[in-house]
mmCIF file of C-alpha atoms and ligand atoms in Angstrom:
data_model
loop_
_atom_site.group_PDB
_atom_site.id
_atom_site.type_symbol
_atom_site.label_atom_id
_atom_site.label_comp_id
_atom_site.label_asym_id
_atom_site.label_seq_id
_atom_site.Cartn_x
_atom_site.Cartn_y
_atom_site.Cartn_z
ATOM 1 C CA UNK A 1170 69.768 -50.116 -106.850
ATOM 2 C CA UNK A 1171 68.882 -52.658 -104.217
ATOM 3 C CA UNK A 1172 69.923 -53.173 -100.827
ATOM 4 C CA UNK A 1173 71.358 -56.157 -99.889
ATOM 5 C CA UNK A 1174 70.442 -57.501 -96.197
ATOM 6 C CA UNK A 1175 72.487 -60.791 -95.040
ATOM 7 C CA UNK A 1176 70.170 -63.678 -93.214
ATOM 8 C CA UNK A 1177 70.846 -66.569 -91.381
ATOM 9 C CA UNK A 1178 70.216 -69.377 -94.291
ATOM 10 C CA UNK A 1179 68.715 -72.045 -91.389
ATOM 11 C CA UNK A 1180 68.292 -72.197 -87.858
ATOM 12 C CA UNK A 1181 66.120 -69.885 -85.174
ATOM 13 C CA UNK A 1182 67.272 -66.583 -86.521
ATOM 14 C CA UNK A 1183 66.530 -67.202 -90.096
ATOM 15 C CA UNK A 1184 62.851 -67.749 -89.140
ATOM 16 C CA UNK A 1185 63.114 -64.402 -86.882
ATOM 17 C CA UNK A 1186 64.151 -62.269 -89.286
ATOM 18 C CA UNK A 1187 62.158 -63.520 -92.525
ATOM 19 C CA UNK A 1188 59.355 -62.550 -89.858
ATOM 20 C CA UNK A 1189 60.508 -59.328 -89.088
ATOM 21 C CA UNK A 1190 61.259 -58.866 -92.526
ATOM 22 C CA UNK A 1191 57.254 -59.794 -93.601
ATOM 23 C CA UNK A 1192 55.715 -57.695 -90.712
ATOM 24 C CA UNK A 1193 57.990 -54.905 -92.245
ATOM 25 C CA UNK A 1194 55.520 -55.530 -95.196
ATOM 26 C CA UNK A 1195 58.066 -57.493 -97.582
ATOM 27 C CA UNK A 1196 56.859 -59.484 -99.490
ATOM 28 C CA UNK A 1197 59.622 -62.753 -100.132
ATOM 29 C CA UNK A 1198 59.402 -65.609 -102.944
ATOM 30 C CA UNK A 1199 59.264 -68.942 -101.569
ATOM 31 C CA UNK A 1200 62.897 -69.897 -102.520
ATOM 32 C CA UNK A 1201 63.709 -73.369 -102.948
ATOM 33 C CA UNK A 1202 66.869 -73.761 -101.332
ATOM 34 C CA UNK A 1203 68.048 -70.323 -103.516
ATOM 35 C CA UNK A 1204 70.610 -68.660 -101.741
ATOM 36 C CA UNK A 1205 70.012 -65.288 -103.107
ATOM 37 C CA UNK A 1206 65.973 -64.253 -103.547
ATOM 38 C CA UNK A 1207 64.835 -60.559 -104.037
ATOM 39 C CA UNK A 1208 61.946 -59.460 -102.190
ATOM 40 C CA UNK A 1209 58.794 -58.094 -105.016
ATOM 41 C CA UNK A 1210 57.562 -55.470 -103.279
ATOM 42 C CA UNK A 1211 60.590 -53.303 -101.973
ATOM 43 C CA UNK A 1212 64.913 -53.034 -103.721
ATOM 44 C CA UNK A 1213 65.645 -55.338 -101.403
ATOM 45 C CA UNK A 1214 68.085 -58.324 -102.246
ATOM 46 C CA UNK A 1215 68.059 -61.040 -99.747
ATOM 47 C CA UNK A 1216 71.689 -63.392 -99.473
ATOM 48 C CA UNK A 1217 70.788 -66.269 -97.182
ATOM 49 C CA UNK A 1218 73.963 -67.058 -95.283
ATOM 50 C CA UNK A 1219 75.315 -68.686 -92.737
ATOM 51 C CA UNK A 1220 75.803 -66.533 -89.388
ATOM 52 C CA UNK A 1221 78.677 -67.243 -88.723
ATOM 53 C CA UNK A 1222 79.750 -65.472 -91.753
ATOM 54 C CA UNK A 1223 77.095 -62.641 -92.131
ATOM 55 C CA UNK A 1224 79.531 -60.128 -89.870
ATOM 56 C CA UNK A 1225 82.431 -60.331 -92.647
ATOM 57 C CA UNK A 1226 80.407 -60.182 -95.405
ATOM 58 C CA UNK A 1227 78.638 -57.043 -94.189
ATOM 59 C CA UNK A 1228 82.102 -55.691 -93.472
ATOM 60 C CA UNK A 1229 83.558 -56.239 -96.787
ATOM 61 C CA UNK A 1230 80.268 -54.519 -98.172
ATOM 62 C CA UNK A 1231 79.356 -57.686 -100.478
ATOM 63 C CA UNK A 1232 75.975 -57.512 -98.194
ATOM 64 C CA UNK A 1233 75.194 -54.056 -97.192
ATOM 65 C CA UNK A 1234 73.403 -54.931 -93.898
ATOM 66 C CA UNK A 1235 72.509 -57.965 -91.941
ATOM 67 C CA UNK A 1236 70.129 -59.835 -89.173
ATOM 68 C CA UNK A 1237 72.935 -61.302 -86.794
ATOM 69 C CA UNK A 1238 73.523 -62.522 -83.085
ATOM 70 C CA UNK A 1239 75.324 -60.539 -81.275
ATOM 71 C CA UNK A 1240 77.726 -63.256 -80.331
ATOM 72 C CA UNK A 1241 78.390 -63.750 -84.056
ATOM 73 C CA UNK A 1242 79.305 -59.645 -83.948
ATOM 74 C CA UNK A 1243 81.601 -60.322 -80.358
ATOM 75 C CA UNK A 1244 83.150 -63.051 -82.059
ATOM 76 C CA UNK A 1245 84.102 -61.641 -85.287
ATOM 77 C CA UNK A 1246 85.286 -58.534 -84.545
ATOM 78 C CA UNK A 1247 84.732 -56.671 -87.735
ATOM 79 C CA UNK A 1248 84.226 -53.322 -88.798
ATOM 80 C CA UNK A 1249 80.555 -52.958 -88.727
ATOM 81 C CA UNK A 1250 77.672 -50.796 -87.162
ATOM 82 C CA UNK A 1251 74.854 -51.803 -85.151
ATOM 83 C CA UNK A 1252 71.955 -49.960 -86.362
ATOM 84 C CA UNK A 1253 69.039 -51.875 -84.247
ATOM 85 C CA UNK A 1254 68.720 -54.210 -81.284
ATOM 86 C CA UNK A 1255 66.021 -56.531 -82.735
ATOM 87 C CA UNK A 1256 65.250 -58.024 -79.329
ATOM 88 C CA UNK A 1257 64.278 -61.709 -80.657
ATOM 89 C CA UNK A 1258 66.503 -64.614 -80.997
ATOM 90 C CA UNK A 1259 67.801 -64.457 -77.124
ATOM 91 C CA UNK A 1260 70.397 -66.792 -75.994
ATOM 92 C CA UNK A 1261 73.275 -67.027 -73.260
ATOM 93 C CA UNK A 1262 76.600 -67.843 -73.636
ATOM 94 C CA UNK A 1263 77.747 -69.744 -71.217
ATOM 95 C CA UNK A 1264 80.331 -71.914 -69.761
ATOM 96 C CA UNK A 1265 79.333 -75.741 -68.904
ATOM 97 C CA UNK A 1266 80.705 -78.940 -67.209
ATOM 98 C CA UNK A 1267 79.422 -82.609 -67.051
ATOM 99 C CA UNK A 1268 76.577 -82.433 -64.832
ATOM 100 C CA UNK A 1269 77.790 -84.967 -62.213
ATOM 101 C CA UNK A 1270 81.445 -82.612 -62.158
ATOM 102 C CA UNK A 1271 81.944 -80.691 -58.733
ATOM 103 C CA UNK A 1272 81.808 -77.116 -59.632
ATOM 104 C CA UNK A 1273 82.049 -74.516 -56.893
ATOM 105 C CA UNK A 1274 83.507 -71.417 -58.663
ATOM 106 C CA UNK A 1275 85.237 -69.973 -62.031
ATOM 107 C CA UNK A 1276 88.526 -71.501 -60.450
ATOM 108 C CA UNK A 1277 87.219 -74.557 -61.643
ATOM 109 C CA UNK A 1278 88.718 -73.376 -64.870
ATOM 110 C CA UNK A 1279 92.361 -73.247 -63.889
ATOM 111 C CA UNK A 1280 94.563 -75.554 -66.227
ATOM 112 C CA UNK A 1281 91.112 -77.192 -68.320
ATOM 113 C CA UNK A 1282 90.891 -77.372 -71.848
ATOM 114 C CA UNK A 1283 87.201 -75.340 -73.068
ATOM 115 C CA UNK A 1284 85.541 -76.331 -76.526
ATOM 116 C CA UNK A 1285 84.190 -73.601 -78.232
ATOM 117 C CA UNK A 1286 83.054 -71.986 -81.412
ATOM 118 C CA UNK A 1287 83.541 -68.695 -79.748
ATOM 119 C CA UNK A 1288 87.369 -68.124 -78.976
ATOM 120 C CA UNK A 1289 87.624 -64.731 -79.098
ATOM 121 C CA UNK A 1290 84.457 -63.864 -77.003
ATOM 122 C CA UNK A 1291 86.254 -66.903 -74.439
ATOM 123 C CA UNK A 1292 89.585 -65.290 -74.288
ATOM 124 C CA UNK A 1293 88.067 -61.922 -73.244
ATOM 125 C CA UNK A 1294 86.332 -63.506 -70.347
ATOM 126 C CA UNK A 1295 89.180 -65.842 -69.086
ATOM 127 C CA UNK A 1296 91.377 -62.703 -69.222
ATOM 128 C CA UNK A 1297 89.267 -60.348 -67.109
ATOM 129 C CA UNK A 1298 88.741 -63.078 -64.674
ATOM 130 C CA UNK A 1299 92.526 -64.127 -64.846
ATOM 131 C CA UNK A 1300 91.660 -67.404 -65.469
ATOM 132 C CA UNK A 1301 94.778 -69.919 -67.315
ATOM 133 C CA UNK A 1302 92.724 -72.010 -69.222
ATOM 134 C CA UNK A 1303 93.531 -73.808 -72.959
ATOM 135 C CA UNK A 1304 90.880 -73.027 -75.757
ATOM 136 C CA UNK A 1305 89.792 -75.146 -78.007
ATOM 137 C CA UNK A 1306 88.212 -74.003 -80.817
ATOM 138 C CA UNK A 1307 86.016 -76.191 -83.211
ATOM 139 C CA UNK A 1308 83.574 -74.987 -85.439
ATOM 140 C CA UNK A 1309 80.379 -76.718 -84.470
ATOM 141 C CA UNK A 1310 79.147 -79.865 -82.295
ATOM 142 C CA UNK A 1311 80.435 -78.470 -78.829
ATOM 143 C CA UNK A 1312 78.560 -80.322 -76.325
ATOM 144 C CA UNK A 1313 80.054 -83.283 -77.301
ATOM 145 C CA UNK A 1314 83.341 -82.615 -76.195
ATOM 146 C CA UNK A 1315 83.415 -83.619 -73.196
ATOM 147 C CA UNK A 1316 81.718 -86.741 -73.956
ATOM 148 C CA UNK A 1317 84.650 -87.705 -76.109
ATOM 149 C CA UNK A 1318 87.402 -86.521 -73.860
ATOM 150 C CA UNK A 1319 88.507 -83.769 -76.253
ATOM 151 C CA UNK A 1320 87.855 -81.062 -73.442
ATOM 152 C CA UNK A 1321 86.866 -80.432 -70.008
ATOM 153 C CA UNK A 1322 84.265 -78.195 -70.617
ATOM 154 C CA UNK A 1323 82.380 -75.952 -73.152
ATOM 155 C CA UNK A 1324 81.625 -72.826 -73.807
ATOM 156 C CA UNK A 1325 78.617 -72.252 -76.191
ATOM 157 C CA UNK A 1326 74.716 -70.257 -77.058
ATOM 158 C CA UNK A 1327 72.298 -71.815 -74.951
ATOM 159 C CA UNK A 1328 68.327 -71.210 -75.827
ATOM 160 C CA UNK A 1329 66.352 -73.523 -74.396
ATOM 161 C CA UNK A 1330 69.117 -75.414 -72.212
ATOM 162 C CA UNK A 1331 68.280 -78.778 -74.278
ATOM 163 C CA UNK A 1332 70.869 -79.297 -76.351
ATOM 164 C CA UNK A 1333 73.640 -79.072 -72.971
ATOM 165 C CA UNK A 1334 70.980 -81.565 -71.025
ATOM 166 C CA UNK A 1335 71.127 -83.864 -73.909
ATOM 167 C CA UNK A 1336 74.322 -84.201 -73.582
ATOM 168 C CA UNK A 1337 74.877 -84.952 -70.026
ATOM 169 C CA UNK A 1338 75.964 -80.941 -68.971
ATOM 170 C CA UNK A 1339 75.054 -78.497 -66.967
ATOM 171 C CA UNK A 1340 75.046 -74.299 -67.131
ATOM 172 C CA UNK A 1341 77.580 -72.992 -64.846
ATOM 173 C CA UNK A 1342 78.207 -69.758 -65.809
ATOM 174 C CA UNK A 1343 76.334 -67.022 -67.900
ATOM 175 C CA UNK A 1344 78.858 -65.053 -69.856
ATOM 176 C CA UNK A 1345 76.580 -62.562 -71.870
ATOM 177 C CA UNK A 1346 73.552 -62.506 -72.903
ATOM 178 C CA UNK A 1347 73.012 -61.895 -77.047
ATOM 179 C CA UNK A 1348 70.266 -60.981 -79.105
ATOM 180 C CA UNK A 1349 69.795 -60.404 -82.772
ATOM 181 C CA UNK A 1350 70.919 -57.215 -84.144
ATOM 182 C CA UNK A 1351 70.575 -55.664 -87.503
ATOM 183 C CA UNK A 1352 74.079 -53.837 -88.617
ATOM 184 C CA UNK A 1353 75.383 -52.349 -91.363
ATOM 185 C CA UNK A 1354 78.781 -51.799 -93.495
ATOM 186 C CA UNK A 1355 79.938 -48.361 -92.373
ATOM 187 C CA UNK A 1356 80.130 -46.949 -95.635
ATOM 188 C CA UNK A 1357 77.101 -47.336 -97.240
ATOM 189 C CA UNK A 1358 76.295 -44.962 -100.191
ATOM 190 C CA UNK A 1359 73.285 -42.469 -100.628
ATOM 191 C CA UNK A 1360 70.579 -44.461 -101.695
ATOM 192 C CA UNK A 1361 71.583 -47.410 -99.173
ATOM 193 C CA UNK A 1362 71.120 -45.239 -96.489
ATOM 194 C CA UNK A 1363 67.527 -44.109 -97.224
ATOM 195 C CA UNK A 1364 66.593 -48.088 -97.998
ATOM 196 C CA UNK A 1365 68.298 -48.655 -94.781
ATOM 197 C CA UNK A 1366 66.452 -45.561 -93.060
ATOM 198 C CA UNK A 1367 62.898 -46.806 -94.493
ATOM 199 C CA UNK A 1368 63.464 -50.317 -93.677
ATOM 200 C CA UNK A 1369 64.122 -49.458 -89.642
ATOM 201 C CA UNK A 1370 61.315 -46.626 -90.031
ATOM 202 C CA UNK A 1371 59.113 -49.922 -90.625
ATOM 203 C CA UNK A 1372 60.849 -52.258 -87.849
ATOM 204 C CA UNK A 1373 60.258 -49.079 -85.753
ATOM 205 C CA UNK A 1374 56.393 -49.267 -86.329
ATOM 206 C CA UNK A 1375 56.312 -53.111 -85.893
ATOM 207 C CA UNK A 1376 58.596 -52.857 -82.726
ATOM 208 C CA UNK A 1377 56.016 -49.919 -81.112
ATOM 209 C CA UNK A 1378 52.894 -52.036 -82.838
ATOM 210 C CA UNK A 1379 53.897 -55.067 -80.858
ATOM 211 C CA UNK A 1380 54.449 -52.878 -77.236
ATOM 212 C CA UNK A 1381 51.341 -51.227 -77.480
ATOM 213 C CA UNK A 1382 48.192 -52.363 -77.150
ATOM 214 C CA UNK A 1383 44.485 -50.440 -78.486
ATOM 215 C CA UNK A 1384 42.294 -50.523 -75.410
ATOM 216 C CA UNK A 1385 38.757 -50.056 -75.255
ATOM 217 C CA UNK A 1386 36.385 -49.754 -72.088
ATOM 218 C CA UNK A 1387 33.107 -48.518 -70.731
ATOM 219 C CA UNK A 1388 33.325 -46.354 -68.022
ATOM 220 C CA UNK A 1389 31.071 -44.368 -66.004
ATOM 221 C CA UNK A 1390 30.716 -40.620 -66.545
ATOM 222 C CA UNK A 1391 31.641 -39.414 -63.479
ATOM 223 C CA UNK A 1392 34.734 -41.198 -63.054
ATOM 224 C CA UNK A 1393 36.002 -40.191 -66.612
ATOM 225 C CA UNK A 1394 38.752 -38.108 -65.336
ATOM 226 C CA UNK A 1395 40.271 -39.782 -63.303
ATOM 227 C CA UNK A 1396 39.838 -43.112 -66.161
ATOM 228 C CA UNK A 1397 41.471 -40.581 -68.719
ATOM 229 C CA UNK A 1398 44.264 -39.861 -66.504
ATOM 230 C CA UNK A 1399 45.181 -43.257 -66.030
ATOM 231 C CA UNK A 1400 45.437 -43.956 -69.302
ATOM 232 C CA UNK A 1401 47.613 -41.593 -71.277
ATOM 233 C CA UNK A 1402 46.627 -42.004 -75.429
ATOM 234 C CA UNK A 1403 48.942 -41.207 -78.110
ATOM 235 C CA UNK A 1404 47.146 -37.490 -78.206
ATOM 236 C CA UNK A 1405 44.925 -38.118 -75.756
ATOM 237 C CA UNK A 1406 42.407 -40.431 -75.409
ATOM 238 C CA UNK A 1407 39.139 -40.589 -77.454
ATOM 239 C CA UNK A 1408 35.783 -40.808 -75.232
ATOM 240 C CA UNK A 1409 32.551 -41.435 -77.479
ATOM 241 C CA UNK A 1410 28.875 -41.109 -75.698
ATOM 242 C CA UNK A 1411 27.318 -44.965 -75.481
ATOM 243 C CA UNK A 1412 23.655 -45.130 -75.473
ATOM 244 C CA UNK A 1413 23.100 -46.145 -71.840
ATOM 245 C CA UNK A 1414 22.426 -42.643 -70.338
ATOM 246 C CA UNK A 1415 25.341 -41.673 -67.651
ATOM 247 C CA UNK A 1416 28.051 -44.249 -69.495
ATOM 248 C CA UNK A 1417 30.857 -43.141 -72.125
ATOM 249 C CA UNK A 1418 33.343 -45.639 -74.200
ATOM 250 C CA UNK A 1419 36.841 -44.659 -73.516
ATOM 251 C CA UNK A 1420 39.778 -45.739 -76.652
ATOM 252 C CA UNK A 1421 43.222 -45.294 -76.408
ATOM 253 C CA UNK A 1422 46.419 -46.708 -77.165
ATOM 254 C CA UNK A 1423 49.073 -48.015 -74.476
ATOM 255 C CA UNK A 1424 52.458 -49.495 -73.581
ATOM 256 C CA UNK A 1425 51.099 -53.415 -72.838
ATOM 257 C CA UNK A 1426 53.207 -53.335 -69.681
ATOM 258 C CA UNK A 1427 51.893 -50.581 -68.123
ATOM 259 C CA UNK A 1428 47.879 -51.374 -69.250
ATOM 260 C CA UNK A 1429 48.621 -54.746 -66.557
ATOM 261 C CA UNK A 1430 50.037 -52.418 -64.251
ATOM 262 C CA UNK A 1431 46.698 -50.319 -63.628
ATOM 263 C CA UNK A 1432 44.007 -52.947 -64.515
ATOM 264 C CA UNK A 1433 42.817 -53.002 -61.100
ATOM 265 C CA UNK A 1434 42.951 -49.197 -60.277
ATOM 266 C CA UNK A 1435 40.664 -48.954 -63.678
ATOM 267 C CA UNK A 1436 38.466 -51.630 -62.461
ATOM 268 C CA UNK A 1437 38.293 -49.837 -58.798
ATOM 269 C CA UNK A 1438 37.225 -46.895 -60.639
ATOM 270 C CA UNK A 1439 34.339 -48.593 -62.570
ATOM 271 C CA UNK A 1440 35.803 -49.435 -65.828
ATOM 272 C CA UNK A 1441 33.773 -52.424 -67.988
ATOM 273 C CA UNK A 1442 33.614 -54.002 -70.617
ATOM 274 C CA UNK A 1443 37.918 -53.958 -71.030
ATOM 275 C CA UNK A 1444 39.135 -54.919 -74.561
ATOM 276 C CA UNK A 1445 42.354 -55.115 -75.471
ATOM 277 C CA UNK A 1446 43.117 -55.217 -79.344
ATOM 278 C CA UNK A 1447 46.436 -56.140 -80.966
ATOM 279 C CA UNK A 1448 47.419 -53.155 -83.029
ATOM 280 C CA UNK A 1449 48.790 -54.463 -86.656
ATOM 281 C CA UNK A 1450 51.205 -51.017 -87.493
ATOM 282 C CA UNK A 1451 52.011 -48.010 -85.297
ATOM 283 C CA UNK A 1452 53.516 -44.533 -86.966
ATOM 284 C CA UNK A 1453 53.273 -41.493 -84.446
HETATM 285 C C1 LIG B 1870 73.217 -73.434 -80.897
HETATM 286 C C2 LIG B 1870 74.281 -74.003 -79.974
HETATM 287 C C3 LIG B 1870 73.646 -75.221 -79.385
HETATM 288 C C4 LIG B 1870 72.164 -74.908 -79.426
HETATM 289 C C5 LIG B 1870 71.656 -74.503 -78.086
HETATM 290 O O1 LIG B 1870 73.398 -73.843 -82.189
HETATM 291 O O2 LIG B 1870 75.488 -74.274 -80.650
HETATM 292 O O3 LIG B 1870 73.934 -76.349 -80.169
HETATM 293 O O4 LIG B 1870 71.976 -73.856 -80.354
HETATM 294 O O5 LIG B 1870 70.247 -74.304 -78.091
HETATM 295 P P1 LIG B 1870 69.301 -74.917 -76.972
HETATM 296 O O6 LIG B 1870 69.804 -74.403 -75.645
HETATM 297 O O7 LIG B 1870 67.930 -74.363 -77.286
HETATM 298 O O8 LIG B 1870 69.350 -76.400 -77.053
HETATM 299 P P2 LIG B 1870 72.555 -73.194 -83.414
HETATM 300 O O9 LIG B 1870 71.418 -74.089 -83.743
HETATM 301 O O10 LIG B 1870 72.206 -71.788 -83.144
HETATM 302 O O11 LIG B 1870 73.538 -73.296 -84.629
HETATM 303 P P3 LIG B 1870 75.046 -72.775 -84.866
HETATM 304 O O12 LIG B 1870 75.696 -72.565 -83.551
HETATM 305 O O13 LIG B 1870 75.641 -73.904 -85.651
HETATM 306 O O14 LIG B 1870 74.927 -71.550 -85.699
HETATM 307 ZN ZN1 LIG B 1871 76.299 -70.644 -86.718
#
């Protein structure tokens, strides 16, 4: 039996997660404009959707799990499980008013009328800030609204920012912040699961492939301990003789973040020769 995984049919996320999906190592059939593909190399059935829909379709188990935003899971409010922050497809959502409108404070809100496609993630905020405000929901297009007098305001995902300066508005208030998210139907049977588990064993290596980085450097003998101790390996790092007498090569494999953090101390301490190599899969 396959598992079935729910993607965004078009847009940012569907490109995300059919890239996710491939670094996993699955392998997916060009399909021309096919709404349901398999993938050949793993059960997995893929149901290309739109997101808007992917939370209730998880929920009613006709998709087992799903690539999503979270403001598509806010929103919907159904009975599913996040099983993995994927930490790509980052947006805001945020309130915005025509750029030349005076705006000095949520109170701005009091008595306007808000376009969005996201009333229910709205309504929350309005209500914790006590703010009276009329929602009006509409399913797509809402930086137009104000343009055509249908609201005084919107309240949308913003990536880039383009689509609201387009339109002649500006971002006054960040709401949340989302991010895709790959949940499940709570009640998935037996061999689901362990699909489910093996898939996010591979995001898992991808994720910690794509944070770490393989470093290799020259470094002088004498300083080797205190090289070695700066850069903490997996085990521990490997140090290989090179033929220039006094000099070793030092490998090992570390968080990207922290490598930046300590170029200069390994520099100080006589390190050459630095190379830093992407790593393709990590499994500890
Ligand atoms: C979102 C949103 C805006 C746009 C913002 O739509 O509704 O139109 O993206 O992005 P920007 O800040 O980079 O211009 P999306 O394409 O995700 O489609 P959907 O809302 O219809 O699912
Ligand atoms: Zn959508």
């Amino acid at each position: 039996m396959h598992l079935k995984i729910a993607i965004q049919k078009s847009g940012r996320l569907n490109e995300d997660s059919v890239a996710l999906l491939k670094k996993a190592g699955i392998s997916i059939p060009k399909s021309l404009g096919n709404l349901v593909t398999e993938a050949s190399n793993f059960p997995l059935t893929l149901l290309f959707l739109r997101d808007d829909d992917i939370p209730e379709y998880v929920a009613e188990g006709i998709a087992d799990i799903g690539i999503v935003g979270e403001n598509e899971v806010l929103e919907k409010r159904k009975a599913i499980k996040v099983v993995r922050r994927l930490g790509f497809s980052k947006c805001r959502m945020s309130l915005a008013v025509p750029k030349n409108e005076q705006y000095e404070g949520l109170a701005f809100f009091h008595g306007k009328k808000i376009a969005t496609s996201y009333p229910n993630v709205l309504d929350d905020f309005l209500k914790a800030k006590q703010i009276e405000a009329e929602i009006h929901e509409i399913g797509g297009s809402v930086e137009i609204a104000p343009t055509i007098g249908s609201a005084h305001a919107i309240f949308d995902i913003v990536s880039t920012g383009s689509t609201l300066i387009s339109n002649g508005l500006r971002e006054v208030e960040v709401v949340l912040k989302s991010e895709a998210l790959m949940v499940a139907n709570p009640y998935l049977g037996e061999r689901q699961q362990q699909l489910l588990e093996e898939l996010l064993f591979r995001v898992e290596a991808v994720h910690k492939a794509e944070t770490n980085k393989y470093i290799l450097l020259n470094a002088p003998n004498e300083k080797l301990p205190q090289i070695i101790e700066m850069l903490p390996g997996m085990k521990s790092p490997t140090v290989l003789p090179l033929a220039l007498e006094g000099w070793s090569s030092v490998h090992t494999v570390v968080p990207e973040n922290e490598f930046w953090q300590r170029i200069d101390q390994l520099k100080q301490l006589g390190a050459q020769g630095i190379l830093v190599v992407p790593i393709e899969k990590m499994i500890i």
